[in-house]
């Protein structure tokens, strides 16, 4: 299809979409309305399960099966990226040069890397109590590690990043989530049903299965994002294609 | 005007799709896909908004407090995670296309290559 035909087709479809969507919007419940049947039920169910963070309760207890699907997509995407970005036969792997970093940046990085990693662990561990959880904490863990790349250089990042272990722990996190679901079956309930003792509301040990599932997702997301960024950094920093040397390289 | 937030979501979606249709660069197209996808966050959060509602956490708020809808917030969280990883996968494809074909213009990618 030619370019102009494609744009004409887009405008035709856009007008139809805009009209139908605008019409559909007039039939929706009013913005900011107080009546939310699902919300009321989800909050009640979450309090019954002694989980203070209702979003975590929805993700890891009430609709844990959806989260299993979600983290399977996550796992598959990481796997697909690794496969796509593997080194081809005609590519050379160069040695990255060290860049110049200000001493103050280096010092700040030295202080901030452990602090950020600690924050990540805190966010994962308190997922059933306060805003946060495995997904958010995992991303903080992964980005915190990459502060070493900003504050020092690529070789330092490579040294503190056990990529083979992280590859395995990504799969381990995904597998642990699926395996924890079996606890419900063993206890005579349904798959991914919350069967552990629920604990005291507002305590770190509350929520039954929720903190464990949070931890599994935290491990998976953290290692998955590090592995993803490792593949991309590798392409940008180390790999030099044989056909057109010059691109790639540097710190 | 209570319909405006819903219409905003639709507008963001159309802006993203327009970008994808007119794109001359695959990386740009992936960015536009992310824009189109972010319209769903706006739509979900709009649907879940309650006037005067706070975040749905009861650690140190009274149990009777009015909160926004936690169900759509959980859906938006799912959306963010899946969106980020799928974007990474598409960008990895873009890198490989650039390596194999020497171009990132979708219109220039015509023939199959073994």
Coordinates of C-alpha atoms in Angstrom, one line a residue:
Chain A
X1 CA 0.0 0.0 0.0
X2 CA 1.3 3.4 -0.9
X3 CA 2.1 5.9 1.8
X4 CA -0.7 8.4 1.0
X5 CA -3.3 5.6 0.7
X6 CA -2.3 4.4 4.1
X7 CA -2.7 7.8 5.7
X8 CA -6.1 8.3 3.9
X9 CA -7.2 4.9 5.3
X10 CA -6.0 5.9 8.8
X11 CA -8.0 9.2 8.7
X12 CA -11.1 7.3 7.5
X13 CA -10.7 4.8 10.3
X14 CA -9.9 7.5 12.9
X15 CA -13.1 9.4 12.1
X16 CA -15.2 6.3 12.5
X17 CA -13.3 5.4 15.8
X18 CA -13.7 9.0 17.1
X19 CA -17.4 9.0 16.5
X20 CA -18.1 5.6 17.9
X21 CA -15.8 6.0 20.9
X22 CA -17.2 9.5 21.7
X23 CA -20.7 8.0 21.5
X24 CA -19.7 5.1 23.8
X25 CA -18.1 7.5 26.3
X26 CA -21.5 9.2 26.9
X27 CA -22.9 5.8 28.0
X28 CA -20.2 5.2 30.6
X29 CA -20.7 5.7 34.4
X30 CA -19.9 9.4 35.3
X31 CA -16.3 10.4 36.0
X32 CA -15.5 10.3 39.7
X33 CA -18.7 8.6 40.7
X34 CA -18.9 7.1 44.2
X35 CA -20.5 3.8 43.0
X36 CA -17.9 1.2 42.1
X37 CA -19.3 -2.3 42.7
X38 CA -16.0 -4.1 41.9
X39 CA -14.0 -1.7 44.1
X40 CA -16.3 -2.2 47.1
X41 CA -16.1 -6.0 46.8
X42 CA -12.3 -6.0 46.2
X43 CA -11.7 -3.9 49.3
X44 CA -13.9 -6.1 51.4
X45 CA -12.2 -9.2 50.1
X46 CA -8.8 -7.7 50.7
X47 CA -9.6 -6.8 54.3
X48 CA -11.0 -10.3 54.9
X49 CA -7.7 -11.7 53.7
X50 CA -5.9 -9.2 56.0
X51 CA -4.0 -7.6 53.2
X52 CA -3.7 -3.8 53.7
X53 CA -2.6 -3.1 50.1
X54 CA -5.7 -3.8 48.0
X55 CA -3.9 -3.6 44.7
X56 CA -1.5 -6.4 45.9
X57 CA -4.5 -8.4 47.1
X58 CA -6.1 -8.1 43.7
X59 CA -2.9 -9.0 41.9
X60 CA -1.6 -11.8 44.1
X61 CA -4.7 -13.3 45.8
X62 CA -8.0 -12.5 44.2
X63 CA -6.8 -12.5 40.6
X64 CA -3.5 -14.3 41.0
X65 CA -4.1 -16.4 37.9
X66 CA -4.1 -13.2 35.8
X67 CA -0.7 -12.3 37.3
X68 CA 0.6 -15.7 36.4
X69 CA -0.3 -15.0 32.8
X70 CA 1.3 -11.5 33.1
X71 CA 4.6 -12.7 34.4
X72 CA 4.6 -15.5 31.8
X73 CA 4.5 -12.7 29.1
X74 CA 7.3 -11.0 31.0
X75 CA 9.4 -14.1 31.1
X76 CA 8.7 -14.9 27.4
X77 CA 9.7 -11.3 26.4
X78 CA 13.0 -11.5 28.3
X79 CA 13.7 -14.9 26.7
X80 CA 12.8 -13.6 23.2
X81 CA 15.0 -10.5 23.7
X82 CA 18.0 -12.7 24.7
X83 CA 17.4 -15.0 21.7
X84 CA 17.2 -12.0 19.3
X85 CA 20.2 -10.2 20.7
X86 CA 22.6 -13.2 20.8
X87 CA 25.9 -12.7 19.0
X88 CA 25.9 -13.6 15.4
X89 CA 28.8 -15.4 13.7
X90 CA 30.0 -12.3 11.8
X91 CA 30.1 -10.0 14.8
X92 CA 33.2 -9.0 16.6
X93 CA 33.2 -8.4 20.3
X94 CA 35.3 -5.4 21.2
X95 CA 36.7 -4.2 24.5
X96 CA 34.9 -1.1 25.8
X97 CA 37.2 1.8 26.8
X98 CA 36.9 3.3 30.3
X99 CA 35.2 6.7 30.3
X100 CA 36.1 9.6 32.6
X101 CA 33.9 9.9 35.7
X102 CA 34.0 12.8 38.2
X103 CA 35.1 11.7 41.6
X104 CA 31.9 13.2 43.2
X105 CA 29.8 11.1 40.8
X106 CA 31.7 8.0 41.7
X107 CA 31.3 8.7 45.5
X108 CA 27.6 9.4 45.1
X109 CA 27.2 6.1 43.2
X110 CA 29.1 4.2 45.9
X111 CA 26.7 5.5 48.5
X112 CA 23.5 5.2 46.4
X113 CA 23.9 1.7 45.0
X114 CA 23.5 -0.1 48.3
X115 CA 20.8 2.4 49.4
X116 CA 18.8 1.8 46.3
X117 CA 19.1 -2.0 46.5
X118 CA 17.9 -1.8 50.1
X119 CA 15.0 0.3 49.0
X120 CA 14.1 -2.2 46.4
X121 CA 14.1 -5.1 48.9
X122 CA 12.0 -3.0 51.3
X123 CA 9.4 -2.2 48.5
X124 CA 9.2 -5.9 47.6
X125 CA 8.9 -7.1 51.2
X126 CA 6.2 -4.5 52.1
X127 CA 4.2 -5.2 49.0
X128 CA 1.2 -6.4 51.0
X129 CA 1.2 -3.4 53.3
X130 CA 2.1 -0.2 51.5
X131 CA 2.2 1.0 47.9
X132 CA 4.7 -1.3 46.1
X133 CA 5.2 -5.0 45.6
X134 CA 7.2 -7.3 43.4
X135 CA 6.9 -5.5 40.1
X136 CA 7.8 -2.0 41.4
X137 CA 10.5 -3.3 43.8
X138 CA 12.0 -5.5 41.2
X139 CA 12.4 -2.6 38.8
X140 CA 14.0 -0.5 41.6
X141 CA 16.5 -3.4 42.3
X142 CA 17.4 -3.6 38.6
X143 CA 17.8 0.1 38.0
X144 CA 19.8 0.5 41.3
X145 CA 22.4 -1.9 40.1
X146 CA 22.8 0.1 36.9
X147 CA 23.8 3.1 38.9
X148 CA 27.2 1.4 38.9
X149 CA 27.3 1.9 35.1
X150 CA 26.5 5.6 35.5
X151 CA 28.9 6.2 38.4
X152 CA 31.8 4.0 37.3
X153 CA 31.9 2.2 34.0
X154 CA 30.8 -0.9 32.1
X155 CA 33.5 -3.1 33.4
X156 CA 32.5 -2.4 37.0
X157 CA 28.9 -3.1 36.2
X158 CA 30.0 -6.4 34.6
X159 CA 31.9 -7.4 37.7
X160 CA 29.0 -6.8 40.1
X161 CA 26.4 -8.4 37.8
X162 CA 26.4 -12.2 37.9
X163 CA 24.6 -12.6 34.6
X164 CA 24.5 -16.5 34.7
X165 CA 23.0 -16.5 38.1
X166 CA 20.4 -13.8 37.1
X167 CA 19.5 -15.8 34.0
X168 CA 18.6 -18.7 36.3
X169 CA 16.9 -16.6 38.9
X170 CA 14.6 -15.1 36.3
X171 CA 13.4 -18.6 35.4
X172 CA 13.4 -19.5 39.1
X173 CA 11.1 -16.6 40.0
X174 CA 8.7 -17.5 37.2
X175 CA 8.7 -21.1 38.2
X176 CA 8.3 -20.3 41.9
X177 CA 5.1 -18.3 41.2
X178 CA 3.6 -21.3 39.3
X179 CA 4.8 -23.7 42.0
X180 CA 3.4 -21.7 44.9
X181 CA 0.0 -22.0 43.2
X182 CA 0.2 -25.8 43.9
X183 CA 0.0 -25.0 47.7
X184 CA -3.7 -24.4 47.2
X185 CA -4.2 -27.7 45.4
X186 CA -2.3 -29.6 48.1
X187 CA -4.4 -28.0 50.8
X188 CA -7.5 -29.1 49.0
X189 CA -8.5 -25.7 47.5
X190 CA -8.1 -24.3 44.0
X191 CA -4.9 -23.4 42.1
X192 CA -3.3 -20.2 43.5
X193 CA -5.8 -20.0 46.3
X194 CA -4.5 -18.3 49.4
X195 CA -4.3 -21.1 52.0
X196 CA -1.4 -20.0 54.3
X197 CA -2.2 -18.6 57.7
X198 CA -3.3 -14.9 57.2
X199 CA -1.4 -13.4 60.1
X200 CA -2.2 -10.1 61.8
X201 CA -3.5 -7.2 59.7
X202 CA -0.9 -4.6 59.1
X203 CA 2.0 -6.8 60.1
X204 CA 4.9 -7.8 57.8
X205 CA 3.7 -11.4 57.9
X206 CA 0.1 -10.7 57.0
X207 CA -1.7 -11.7 53.8
X208 CA -0.8 -15.4 53.7
X209 CA 0.5 -16.3 50.2
X210 CA 0.7 -12.6 49.0
X211 CA 4.3 -11.8 50.4
X212 CA 5.7 -15.0 48.9
X213 CA 4.2 -14.4 45.5
X214 CA 5.4 -10.8 45.8
X215 CA 8.9 -12.1 46.5
X216 CA 8.8 -14.5 43.5
X217 CA 7.7 -11.7 41.2
X218 CA 10.3 -9.4 42.7
X219 CA 13.1 -11.9 41.9
X220 CA 11.8 -12.4 38.4
X221 CA 11.3 -8.8 37.5
X222 CA 14.6 -7.7 39.1
X223 CA 16.7 -10.3 37.3
X224 CA 14.6 -10.0 34.1
X225 CA 15.2 -6.3 33.7
X226 CA 18.9 -6.7 34.5
X227 CA 19.2 -9.4 31.8
X228 CA 17.2 -7.3 29.3
X229 CA 19.4 -4.2 29.9
X230 CA 22.5 -6.4 29.8
X231 CA 21.6 -7.6 26.3
X232 CA 21.0 -4.1 25.1
X233 CA 24.1 -2.6 26.7
X234 CA 26.1 -5.5 25.2
X235 CA 24.8 -4.5 21.7
X236 CA 25.6 -0.9 22.3
X237 CA 29.0 -1.2 24.0
X238 CA 30.7 -4.4 23.0
X239 CA 29.4 -5.7 19.7
X240 CA 30.9 -4.3 16.5
X241 CA 29.4 -5.5 13.3
X242 CA 31.9 -6.8 10.6
X243 CA 30.2 -4.9 7.7
X244 CA 30.3 -1.3 9.0
X245 CA 33.0 -0.9 11.7
X246 CA 32.7 2.4 13.6
X247 CA 29.3 1.9 15.0
X248 CA 29.3 0.5 18.5
X249 CA 32.1 0.7 20.9
X250 CA 32.9 3.3 23.6
X251 CA 31.9 3.1 27.2
Chain B
X1 CA -17.5 18.3 31.8
X2 CA -17.2 14.7 33.0
X3 CA -16.7 13.1 29.7
X4 CA -13.4 14.9 28.9
X5 CA -11.0 12.4 30.7
X6 CA -12.5 9.5 28.6
X7 CA -12.1 11.5 25.4
X8 CA -8.5 12.3 26.4
X9 CA -7.7 8.6 26.4
X10 CA -9.2 8.2 22.9
X11 CA -7.2 11.2 21.7
X12 CA -3.9 9.8 23.0
X13 CA -4.7 6.4 21.4
X14 CA -5.4 8.1 18.0
X15 CA -2.2 10.2 18.3
X16 CA -0.2 7.0 18.9
X17 CA -1.8 5.2 15.9
X18 CA -1.2 8.2 13.7
X19 CA 2.5 8.2 14.7
X20 CA 2.7 4.5 13.8
X21 CA 1.0 4.9 10.4
X22 CA 3.2 7.8 9.3
X23 CA 6.4 6.6 10.9
X24 CA 9.6 6.4 8.8
X25 CA 11.6 4.8 11.6
X26 CA 11.0 1.6 13.4
X27 CA 12.2 2.9 16.8
X28 CA 9.8 5.8 16.4
X29 CA 7.0 3.4 15.6
X30 CA 7.8 1.4 18.8
X31 CA 7.6 4.7 20.7
X32 CA 4.3 5.5 19.1
X33 CA 3.0 2.1 20.1
X34 CA 4.0 2.9 23.7
X35 CA 2.0 6.2 23.4
X36 CA -1.0 4.4 22.0
X37 CA -0.8 1.9 24.8
X38 CA -0.5 4.5 27.5
X39 CA -4.0 5.7 26.5
X40 CA -5.2 2.5 28.3
X41 CA -3.6 3.8 31.5
X42 CA -5.5 7.0 31.3
X43 CA -8.8 5.2 30.4
X44 CA -8.3 2.7 33.3
X45 CA -7.5 5.3 35.9
X46 CA -10.4 7.5 34.6
X47 CA -12.8 4.6 35.1
X48 CA -11.5 3.9 38.6
X49 CA -11.5 7.5 39.9
X50 CA -13.7 8.4 42.8
X51 CA -14.1 12.0 43.8
X52 CA -12.3 12.5 47.1
X53 CA -10.8 9.0 47.0
X54 CA -7.3 8.2 48.2
X55 CA -4.9 5.4 47.3
X56 CA -6.3 1.9 48.2
X57 CA -4.0 1.2 51.1
X58 CA -5.2 0.7 54.7
X59 CA -1.9 0.4 56.5
X60 CA -2.5 3.7 58.4
X61 CA -5.8 5.0 57.1
X62 CA -9.1 4.2 58.7
X63 CA -10.9 1.2 57.1
X64 CA -14.0 3.3 56.1
X65 CA -12.0 5.8 54.1
X66 CA -13.2 6.3 50.5
X67 CA -10.5 5.0 48.1
X68 CA -10.2 4.9 44.3
X69 CA -11.0 1.7 42.5
X70 CA -8.1 -0.8 43.2
X71 CA -9.2 -3.3 40.5
X72 CA -8.4 -0.9 37.6
X73 CA -5.2 0.1 39.4
X74 CA -4.1 -3.6 39.4
X75 CA -5.0 -3.8 35.7
X76 CA -2.9 -0.6 35.0
X77 CA 0.0 -2.2 36.8
X78 CA -0.3 -5.3 34.6
X79 CA -0.4 -3.1 31.6
X80 CA 2.8 -1.2 32.5
X81 CA 4.8 -4.4 33.1
X82 CA 3.7 -6.1 30.0
X83 CA 4.1 -2.9 27.9
X84 CA 7.7 -2.4 29.1
X85 CA 8.8 -5.9 28.3
X86 CA 7.1 -6.1 24.9
X87 CA 8.6 -2.7 24.0
X88 CA 12.0 -4.2 24.9
X89 CA 11.3 -7.2 22.6
X90 CA 10.3 -4.9 19.7
X91 CA 13.4 -2.8 20.1
X92 CA 15.5 -6.0 20.0
X93 CA 13.8 -6.8 16.7
X94 CA 14.6 -3.3 15.5
X95 CA 18.3 -3.8 16.3
X96 CA 18.4 -7.0 14.3
X97 CA 16.6 -5.4 11.4
X98 CA 19.1 -2.6 11.3
X99 CA 21.9 -5.2 11.4
X100 CA 20.5 -7.5 8.7
X101 CA 19.0 -4.9 6.3
X102 CA 20.9 -1.8 7.1
X103 CA 17.8 0.4 7.5
X104 CA 15.1 1.1 10.0
X105 CA 12.6 2.6 7.6
X106 CA 9.6 0.3 7.5
X107 CA 8.9 1.3 3.9
X108 CA 12.3 0.3 2.7
X109 CA 11.9 -3.3 4.1
X110 CA 10.3 -5.1 1.1
X111 CA 12.0 -8.3 0.2
X112 CA 12.4 -11.4 2.4
X113 CA 16.0 -12.3 3.3
X114 CA 17.2 -15.7 4.3

